[in-house]
Tab-separated table of C-alpha atoms in Angstrom:
chain	number	residue	atom	x	y	z
A	1	MET	CA	133.344	52.195	143.960
A	2	LYS	CA	136.692	53.525	142.808
A	3	PRO	CA	138.174	51.792	139.762
A	4	PHE	CA	141.501	50.014	140.030
A	5	LEU	CA	144.081	48.604	137.663
A	6	GLY	CA	146.187	45.529	138.353
A	7	ILE	CA	149.653	44.810	136.925
A	8	PRO	CA	152.070	42.031	137.926
A	9	LEU	CA	154.442	44.177	139.970
A	10	PHE	CA	151.982	46.476	141.698
A	11	LEU	CA	148.458	46.900	142.909
A	12	LEU	CA	147.510	50.294	141.544
A	13	LEU	CA	144.671	52.086	143.275
A	14	LEU	CA	143.402	55.133	141.439
A	15	SER	CA	142.409	57.732	143.975
A	16	SER	CA	141.162	61.279	144.003
A	17	CYS	CA	143.429	64.342	143.964
A	18	ARG	CA	144.570	65.050	147.502
A	19	PRO	CA	146.454	68.182	148.590
A	20	ASP	CA	147.935	66.204	151.498
A	21	ALA	CA	149.769	63.762	149.231
A	22	PRO	CA	152.972	62.405	150.812
A	23	ALA	CA	155.880	64.765	150.255
A	24	ASP	CA	158.198	61.864	149.408
A	25	LEU	CA	156.364	61.141	146.143
A	26	LEU	CA	158.746	63.581	144.468
A	27	SER	CA	161.641	61.385	145.534
A	28	GLU	CA	160.030	58.468	143.683
A	29	VAL	CA	160.644	60.289	140.369
A	30	ASP	CA	163.999	60.374	138.583
A	31	PRO	CA	163.821	62.884	135.686
A	32	PHE	CA	167.154	61.559	134.386
A	33	ILE	CA	165.494	58.281	133.379
A	34	GLY	CA	165.202	58.418	129.597
A	35	THR	CA	167.853	61.107	129.111
A	36	GLY	CA	170.469	58.572	127.973
A	37	GLY	CA	170.379	55.938	125.244
A	38	HIS	CA	167.551	56.652	122.811
A	39	GLY	CA	165.088	57.946	125.424
A	40	HIS	CA	164.942	61.548	124.178
A	41	THR	CA	163.607	62.988	127.449
A	42	PHE	CA	164.737	66.153	129.232
A	43	PRO	CA	165.551	66.612	132.950
A	44	GLY	CA	164.548	70.256	133.376
A	45	ALA	CA	161.817	72.072	135.276
A	46	THR	CA	158.192	72.209	134.173
A	47	ALA	CA	154.720	72.290	135.669
A	48	PRO	CA	152.280	69.490	134.794
A	49	PHE	CA	151.245	70.002	131.148
A	50	GLY	CA	152.948	73.423	131.350
A	51	MET	CA	153.717	75.849	128.550
A	52	VAL	CA	157.331	76.214	129.768
A	53	GLN	CA	159.864	73.369	129.872
A	54	LEU	CA	163.016	75.057	131.211
A	55	SER	CA	165.907	72.663	130.711
A	56	PRO	CA	169.618	72.454	129.870
A	57	ASP	CA	170.691	72.067	126.243
A	58	THR	CA	173.729	69.855	125.720
A	59	ARG	CA	173.252	68.634	122.145
A	60	LEU	CA	172.498	70.710	119.052
A	61	THR	CA	171.971	68.071	116.363
A	62	GLY	CA	171.264	64.392	115.787
A	63	TRP	CA	168.480	61.972	116.581
A	64	ASP	CA	169.555	61.560	120.201
A	65	GLY	CA	169.461	65.342	120.552
A	66	CYS	CA	165.691	65.524	120.036
A	67	SER	CA	165.068	66.815	123.563
A	68	GLY	CA	168.159	69.045	123.530
A	69	TYR	CA	169.820	67.000	126.284
A	70	HIS	CA	171.744	63.738	126.475
A	71	TYR	CA	173.057	62.433	129.773
A	72	THR	CA	176.442	61.458	128.329
A	73	ASP	CA	177.284	64.972	127.116
A	74	PRO	CA	180.012	66.787	129.078
A	75	MET	CA	179.187	70.347	127.931
A	76	VAL	CA	176.108	72.528	128.320
A	77	TYR	CA	175.245	75.405	125.971
A	78	GLY	CA	172.661	77.028	128.191
A	79	PHE	CA	169.084	76.798	129.355
A	80	SER	CA	166.133	77.250	127.011
A	81	HIS	CA	162.422	77.440	127.709
A	82	THR	CA	160.700	74.883	125.470
A	83	HIS	CA	161.449	71.182	125.021
A	84	LEU	CA	159.871	68.024	123.656
A	85	SER	CA	159.919	64.735	125.559
A	86	GLY	CA	160.253	61.335	123.927
A	87	THR	CA	159.844	62.441	120.312
A	88	GLY	CA	161.727	61.130	117.290
A	89	ILE	CA	162.256	64.523	115.634
A	90	PRO	CA	163.922	67.574	117.252
A	91	ASP	CA	162.393	71.024	117.704
A	92	TYR	CA	161.872	73.831	120.251
A	93	ALA	CA	164.755	74.943	122.564
A	94	ASP	CA	163.548	78.547	122.376
A	95	VAL	CA	165.175	81.553	124.095
A	96	LEU	CA	168.471	80.168	125.363
A	97	LEU	CA	170.098	81.936	128.334
A	98	MET	CA	173.625	81.196	129.539
A	99	PRO	CA	175.307	82.915	132.521
A	100	THR	CA	179.065	83.430	132.211
A	101	THR	CA	181.952	85.328	133.774
A	102	GLY	CA	185.002	86.991	132.272
A	103	GLU	CA	184.974	87.898	128.601
A	104	ALA	CA	181.488	87.695	127.094
A	105	ARG	CA	181.603	85.322	124.125
A	106	ILE	CA	178.627	85.062	121.778
A	107	HIS	CA	179.876	82.047	119.788
A	108	ASN	CA	178.498	78.828	121.285
A	109	GLY	CA	181.761	76.883	120.993
A	110	ALA	CA	180.233	73.855	119.260
A	111	ASP	CA	183.112	73.765	116.758
A	112	GLY	CA	185.700	73.566	119.526
A	113	GLN	CA	186.613	77.239	119.333
A	114	PRO	CA	186.249	79.386	122.476
A	115	GLY	CA	182.588	79.994	123.197
A	116	TYR	CA	180.007	80.488	125.904
A	117	ARG	CA	179.340	76.786	126.547
A	118	SER	CA	180.703	75.212	129.719
A	119	ALA	CA	181.628	71.899	131.231
A	120	PHE	CA	179.122	70.978	133.913
A	121	SER	CA	179.349	68.762	136.944
A	122	LYS	CA	177.408	65.491	136.929
A	123	GLU	CA	178.141	65.128	140.638
A	124	ARG	CA	176.391	68.445	141.309
A	125	GLU	CA	173.555	67.974	138.828
A	126	THR	CA	170.147	67.301	140.404
A	127	ALA	CA	166.608	67.081	139.070
A	128	GLU	CA	163.188	66.720	140.671
A	129	PRO	CA	159.717	67.353	139.278
A	130	GLY	CA	159.585	71.135	138.940
A	131	TYR	CA	163.263	71.781	139.731
A	132	TYR	CA	166.708	71.383	138.146
A	133	SER	CA	170.180	72.429	139.289
A	134	THR	CA	173.718	72.118	137.961
A	135	PHE	CA	177.151	73.696	138.371
A	136	LEU	CA	178.989	75.377	135.481
A	137	GLU	CA	182.600	74.359	136.019
A	138	ASP	CA	184.129	76.844	133.573
A	139	TYR	CA	182.513	79.789	135.365
A	140	ASP	CA	181.943	78.622	138.982
A	141	ILE	CA	178.215	79.313	138.711
A	142	GLN	CA	175.451	77.377	140.432
A	143	VAL	CA	172.363	77.337	138.178
A	144	GLU	CA	168.884	76.584	139.502
A	145	LEU	CA	165.735	76.358	137.393
A	146	THR	CA	162.052	76.144	138.209
A	147	ALA	CA	158.887	77.021	136.316
A	148	SER	CA	155.272	77.969	136.704
A	149	GLU	CA	152.834	77.112	133.927
A	150	ARG	CA	153.840	80.010	131.648
A	151	VAL	CA	157.046	81.415	133.184
A	152	GLY	CA	160.575	80.061	133.514
A	153	HIS	CA	162.514	81.096	136.635
A	154	HIS	CA	166.332	81.068	136.785
A	155	ARG	CA	168.595	81.634	139.793
A	156	TYR	CA	172.340	82.012	139.217
A	157	ARG	CA	174.770	82.029	142.152
A	158	PHE	CA	178.251	83.244	141.270
A	159	ALA	CA	181.473	82.635	143.182
A	160	GLU	CA	181.807	86.356	143.879
A	161	GLY	CA	180.256	89.695	143.068
A	162	GLY	CA	181.390	92.086	140.374
A	163	GLN	CA	180.886	91.915	136.618
A	164	VAL	CA	179.006	88.922	135.196
A	165	ASN	CA	177.323	88.171	131.887
A	166	VAL	CA	174.205	86.534	130.510
A	167	ILE	CA	174.215	85.433	126.866
A	168	LEU	CA	170.844	85.367	125.080
A	169	ASP	CA	170.883	83.312	121.873
A	170	LEU	CA	167.864	83.562	119.556
A	171	GLU	CA	169.468	81.544	116.737
A	172	HIS	CA	170.011	78.514	118.971
A	173	ARG	CA	169.368	75.150	117.241
A	174	ASP	CA	166.489	75.963	114.852
A	175	GLU	CA	166.551	77.958	111.631
A	176	THR	CA	165.221	81.445	112.399
A	177	PRO	CA	163.750	83.306	109.406
A	178	ARG	CA	162.945	86.226	111.698
A	179	ALA	CA	163.829	87.315	115.221
A	180	PHE	CA	163.568	90.504	117.251
A	181	LEU	CA	165.062	91.788	120.499
A	182	ARG	CA	164.593	95.088	122.332
A	183	ARG	CA	165.639	96.513	125.667
A	184	VAL	CA	162.761	97.817	127.765
A	185	GLY	CA	163.786	99.906	130.756
A	186	ASP	CA	166.578	99.069	133.172
A	187	ASP	CA	165.892	95.410	133.803
A	188	GLU	CA	163.937	93.928	130.915
A	189	LEU	CA	164.203	92.577	127.387
A	190	GLU	CA	161.385	91.623	125.052
A	191	GLY	CA	161.482	89.854	121.736
A	192	TYR	CA	160.435	86.951	119.585
A	193	ARG	CA	161.715	84.362	117.213
A	194	ILE	CA	159.875	82.737	114.343
A	195	SER	CA	161.644	79.456	113.741
A	196	ARG	CA	161.547	76.602	111.263
A	197	ALA	CA	162.293	72.991	112.131
A	198	TRP	CA	159.757	70.212	112.588
A	199	ALA	CA	157.116	72.928	112.964
A	200	GLN	CA	157.498	74.944	109.772
A	201	GLU	CA	156.460	78.238	111.375
A	202	GLN	CA	156.702	78.397	115.136
A	203	HIS	CA	155.959	81.722	116.850
A	204	LEU	CA	157.578	82.264	120.249
A	205	TYR	CA	157.372	85.640	122.003
A	206	PHE	CA	159.006	86.409	125.332
A	207	VAL	CA	159.707	88.976	128.023
A	208	ALA	CA	162.798	88.449	130.206
A	209	ARG	CA	163.001	90.356	133.503
A	210	PHE	CA	166.169	90.477	135.620
A	211	SER	CA	166.579	90.988	139.370
A	212	LYS	CA	169.419	93.489	138.802
A	213	PRO	CA	169.671	96.421	136.381
A	214	ILE	CA	171.246	95.676	133.015
A	215	ALA	CA	174.608	97.467	133.199
A	216	GLY	CA	175.463	96.887	129.541
A	217	LEU	CA	173.873	95.431	126.419
A	218	ARG	CA	175.591	94.393	123.187
A	219	LEU	CA	173.524	93.145	120.256
A	220	PHE	CA	174.903	90.969	117.455
A	221	ARG	CA	173.635	90.317	113.944
A	222	ASP	CA	175.080	87.219	112.276
A	223	GLY	CA	177.989	87.292	114.730
A	224	ALA	CA	178.878	90.971	114.216
A	225	GLU	CA	178.186	93.562	116.902
A	226	VAL	CA	175.751	96.354	116.009
A	227	ASP	CA	177.283	99.310	117.830
A	228	GLY	CA	174.964	101.259	120.102
A	229	ALA	CA	171.854	99.254	119.254
A	230	THR	CA	169.130	98.749	121.865
A	231	SER	CA	166.824	96.857	119.493
A	232	LEU	CA	167.409	94.613	116.508
A	233	GLU	CA	165.340	92.632	114.019
A	234	ASP	CA	167.013	90.078	111.770
A	235	GLU	CA	167.426	86.355	111.156
A	236	ARG	CA	170.392	85.648	113.452
A	237	ILE	CA	170.371	87.610	116.702
A	238	LYS	CA	172.323	87.215	119.914
A	239	ALA	CA	172.870	89.486	122.902
A	240	ALA	CA	175.479	89.814	125.626
A	241	LEU	CA	174.167	91.396	128.832
A	242	ARG	CA	176.431	92.696	131.585
A	243	PHE	CA	175.480	92.979	135.251
A	244	GLU	CA	177.302	94.382	138.266
A	245	LEU	CA	176.591	92.241	141.326
A	246	ASP	CA	177.088	93.045	144.979
A	247	SER	CA	178.594	90.669	147.524
A	248	GLU	CA	175.435	88.537	147.464
A	249	ALA	CA	176.581	87.440	143.982
A	250	GLU	CA	173.137	86.287	142.886
A	251	LEU	CA	171.114	87.047	139.766
A	252	GLN	CA	167.573	85.903	139.075
A	253	VAL	CA	165.736	85.932	135.760
A	254	LYS	CA	162.126	85.191	134.960
A	255	VAL	CA	160.935	84.708	131.397
A	256	GLY	CA	157.317	84.739	130.296
A	257	ILE	CA	156.562	83.165	126.931
A	258	SER	CA	153.635	83.226	124.511
A	259	ALA	CA	152.777	81.961	121.031
A	260	VAL	CA	150.620	85.058	120.489
A	261	SER	CA	152.563	88.276	121.126
A	262	MET	CA	155.088	90.061	123.316
A	263	GLU	CA	152.130	91.656	125.110
A	264	GLY	CA	150.795	88.171	125.811
A	265	ALA	CA	154.188	87.092	127.159
A	266	ARG	CA	154.207	90.136	129.449
A	267	ARG	CA	150.719	89.350	130.740
A	268	ASN	CA	151.784	85.775	131.395
A	269	LEU	CA	154.869	87.013	133.240
A	270	ASP	CA	152.909	89.523	135.306
A	271	ALA	CA	150.376	86.851	136.295
A	272	ASP	CA	153.091	85.169	138.371
A	273	PRO	CA	153.716	86.468	141.917
A	274	PRO	CA	155.552	89.825	141.904
A	275	GLY	CA	159.134	90.189	143.027
A	276	TRP	CA	161.738	87.468	143.216
A	277	ALA	CA	160.136	84.385	144.699
A	278	PHE	CA	162.109	81.484	143.214
A	279	ASP	CA	161.646	79.225	146.227
A	280	SER	CA	157.903	79.846	146.512
A	281	ILE	CA	157.436	79.197	142.769
A	282	ARG	CA	159.348	75.953	143.179
A	283	ARG	CA	157.191	74.922	146.151
A	284	ALA	CA	153.953	75.748	144.337
A	285	THR	CA	154.940	73.795	141.231
A	286	GLN	CA	156.182	70.841	143.241
A	287	ASP	CA	152.915	70.802	145.193
A	288	LYS	CA	151.119	70.498	141.842
A	289	TRP	CA	153.347	67.556	141.008
A	290	ARG	CA	152.590	65.904	144.356
A	291	ILE	CA	148.884	66.137	143.595
A	292	MET	CA	149.376	64.703	140.113
A	293	LEU	CA	151.538	61.822	141.297
A	294	SER	CA	149.134	61.010	144.144
A	295	LYS	CA	146.464	60.079	141.609
A	296	VAL	CA	147.986	56.594	141.599
A	297	GLU	CA	148.873	54.769	144.820
A	298	LEU	CA	151.246	51.819	144.769
A	299	THR	CA	151.638	48.928	147.170
A	300	GLY	CA	154.496	46.486	146.808
A	301	GLY	CA	157.396	46.554	144.428
A	302	THR	CA	161.036	47.369	145.018
A	303	LYS	CA	162.350	50.888	145.353
A	304	ALA	CA	163.704	50.703	141.789
A	305	GLU	CA	160.384	49.448	140.449
A	306	ARG	CA	158.475	52.214	142.219
A	307	ARG	CA	160.858	54.789	140.808
A	308	THR	CA	160.429	53.403	137.298
A	309	PHE	CA	156.652	53.530	137.634
A	310	TYR	CA	156.384	57.035	139.098
A	311	THR	CA	158.880	58.400	136.589
A	312	ALA	CA	156.772	56.968	133.775
A	313	LEU	CA	153.695	58.585	135.343
A	314	TYR	CA	155.605	61.879	135.570
A	315	HIS	CA	156.529	61.669	131.887
A	316	THR	CA	152.865	61.008	131.074
A	317	PHE	CA	151.948	64.382	132.606
A	318	LEU	CA	154.506	66.433	130.636
A	319	ALA	CA	152.412	66.839	127.465
A	320	PRO	CA	150.184	67.924	125.753
A	321	ASN	CA	151.247	71.456	126.648
A	322	LEU	CA	149.239	74.512	127.612
A	323	PHE	CA	148.977	76.893	124.641
A	324	THR	CA	146.626	79.643	125.849
A	325	ASP	CA	147.857	82.861	127.404
A	326	VAL	CA	146.268	84.031	130.652
A	327	ASP	CA	143.705	85.998	128.620
A	328	GLY	CA	142.678	82.922	126.624
A	329	GLN	CA	144.411	83.815	123.363
A	330	TYR	CA	146.315	81.191	121.384
A	331	ARG	CA	147.738	80.678	117.905
A	332	GLY	CA	145.591	78.335	115.851
A	333	THR	CA	146.402	75.843	113.133
A	334	ASP	CA	145.779	78.600	110.580
A	335	LEU	CA	148.634	80.418	112.412
A	336	LYS	CA	146.238	83.236	113.298
A	337	VAL	CA	145.376	84.364	116.816
A	338	HIS	CA	142.151	83.048	118.357
A	339	ARG	CA	140.582	83.020	121.816
A	340	ALA	CA	139.601	79.895	123.727
A	341	GLU	CA	136.258	80.505	125.427
A	342	GLY	CA	135.674	78.479	128.569
A	343	TYR	CA	138.576	76.074	128.165
A	344	GLU	CA	142.363	75.907	127.802
A	345	GLN	CA	143.905	75.266	124.390
A	346	TYR	CA	146.693	72.668	124.244
A	347	THR	CA	149.423	71.783	121.761
A	348	VAL	CA	151.839	68.861	121.144
A	349	PHE	CA	149.415	66.091	120.208
A	350	SER	CA	151.550	63.038	119.432
A	351	LEU	CA	148.396	61.088	118.770
A	352	TRP	CA	149.748	58.050	116.950
A	353	ASP	CA	151.875	57.456	120.054
A	354	THR	CA	149.200	58.247	122.635
A	355	TYR	CA	145.770	57.176	121.355
A	356	ARG	CA	146.082	53.543	122.492
A	357	ALA	CA	146.930	53.947	126.174
A	358	THR	CA	147.877	57.482	127.222
A	359	HIS	CA	144.650	59.255	126.301
A	360	PRO	CA	142.490	56.435	127.712
A	361	LEU	CA	144.510	56.822	130.931
A	362	TYR	CA	143.802	60.565	130.854
A	363	THR	CA	140.061	59.812	130.809
A	364	ILE	CA	140.583	58.186	134.225
A	365	LEU	CA	143.222	60.446	135.786
A	366	GLN	CA	142.598	63.733	133.931
A	367	GLU	CA	138.888	63.851	133.131
A	368	GLU	CA	138.553	67.660	133.168
A	369	ARG	CA	141.719	68.110	131.156
A	370	THR	CA	140.498	65.486	128.691
A	371	VAL	CA	137.602	67.821	127.883
A	372	ASP	CA	140.127	70.584	127.152
A	373	PHE	CA	142.206	68.219	125.022
A	374	ILE	CA	139.203	67.318	122.892
A	375	ARG	CA	138.038	70.910	122.608
A	376	SER	CA	141.587	71.739	121.498
A	377	MET	CA	141.382	69.077	118.793
A	378	LEU	CA	138.051	70.453	117.609
A	379	ALA	CA	139.569	73.954	117.545
A	380	HIS	CA	142.372	72.576	115.370
A	381	TYR	CA	139.677	71.385	112.947
A	382	ARG	CA	137.797	74.680	113.096
A	383	ASP	CA	140.911	76.821	112.646
A	384	GLY	CA	142.883	74.699	110.194
A	385	GLY	CA	140.448	72.361	108.485
A	386	GLN	CA	141.398	69.003	109.984
A	387	LEU	CA	141.803	67.266	113.297
A	388	PRO	CA	145.383	67.204	114.596
A	389	MET	CA	147.878	64.896	112.915
A	390	TRP	CA	150.947	65.404	115.122
A	391	GLU	CA	150.102	69.057	115.759
A	392	LEU	CA	153.024	71.101	117.106
A	393	ALA	CA	152.843	74.778	118.102
A	394	GLY	CA	149.881	75.359	115.798
A	395	ASN	CA	151.510	73.506	112.890
A	396	TYR	CA	150.318	70.360	111.167
A	397	THR	CA	153.521	68.359	110.849
A	398	GLY	CA	151.801	65.561	108.884
A	399	CYS	CA	154.113	63.160	110.686
A	400	MET	CA	151.754	60.231	111.071
A	401	ILE	CA	149.497	57.927	109.132
A	402	GLY	CA	145.871	57.598	110.154
A	403	TYR	CA	143.493	59.948	111.954
A	404	HIS	CA	144.132	59.141	115.585
A	405	ALA	CA	142.144	62.015	117.069
A	406	VAL	CA	138.961	60.106	116.170
A	407	PRO	CA	139.409	57.160	118.583
A	408	VAL	CA	140.492	59.573	121.340
A	409	ILE	CA	137.293	61.585	120.953
A	410	ALA	CA	135.120	58.472	120.601
A	411	ASP	CA	136.663	56.808	123.663
A	412	ALA	CA	135.969	59.845	125.852
A	413	TYR	CA	132.425	60.193	124.538
A	414	LEU	CA	131.587	56.546	125.174
A	415	LYS	CA	132.858	56.973	128.743
A	416	GLY	CA	130.429	59.861	129.264
A	417	ILE	CA	133.014	62.637	129.092
A	418	TYR	CA	131.329	65.498	127.281
A	419	GLY	CA	132.511	69.065	126.694
């Protein structure tokens, strides 16, 4: 007999994963719910529990900028590859890319001076599970974002061909004690940034591959151009890339990330389908979301109530986040590199928020992943000496009272979920 849960508005029937889930389940989700007020959610593209959360950044500071985005903001700074959802402290927003036209500016414009940020159209802004799109009004650029588990995919459509720019900002938002950027061949950059915010030492490595050759590269240290440089290591690094587009006027970018190494980021990138398959990546990720959302069937309720419910379910499947590379390596709570054997390591354990209801729900809807979550917690103990207390990117933030991993582990064990 399949278990069921009853609540006043709906009869919820928990069912098995089904590949033939109704396609319209995606339309039941509104990723903009929670992006205003004090919700602290982001609207961008991510796979369920994915390593990449590719989303627009509209706010650099403040409590309501925790996710990097607030619905009321009129300007967007760019699109970065990691984001937190629903937290009370900001972090992440790693590897910001911003397409522009005209003069390439490397200042972000937050102080009101000319910069690379742009007004963006709310009327032309859309979001679905696994997909986000907006229009940059200052540059006449349509931006589309999607993501696989470990790779962010961008598609930029310009008003016309010719010279265009992409700004890469490695000092975006967080303090960056160390960063590195290097050109690799005609169409690729690799680099890293080690940042300090809520996580005191976050390691983020990346490889960015472009669909067109890089026609020009300018590197900047602390706002000053380093003439002729093709690589740079420092605290405050930005880059301005130039491309020459044909009449198709389209540029795609895919960015693999890793907490381990640039080599790990490259392996993650190369594990995605070769070539430029934005639409197929979007379809594959959205099919994963259909399967996830189909784990709960609803009968009754208004359209608005159904949307509220399915959006909450969607938010439930955003984190914890995958932390292992395709070869099983991850960065542990001792900040050293380890290998997960026979499971996937996860990060972002907001346990004082999630031990009461979210993790017990995972034991019903995500039994196999629950095993990985618990093995991740035990790895945190093995690597760093204690179970996670708001663990973030391999860092103990110490941002909670109590030891909430214990009831999560005990609850799963008493339900017969063993690893």
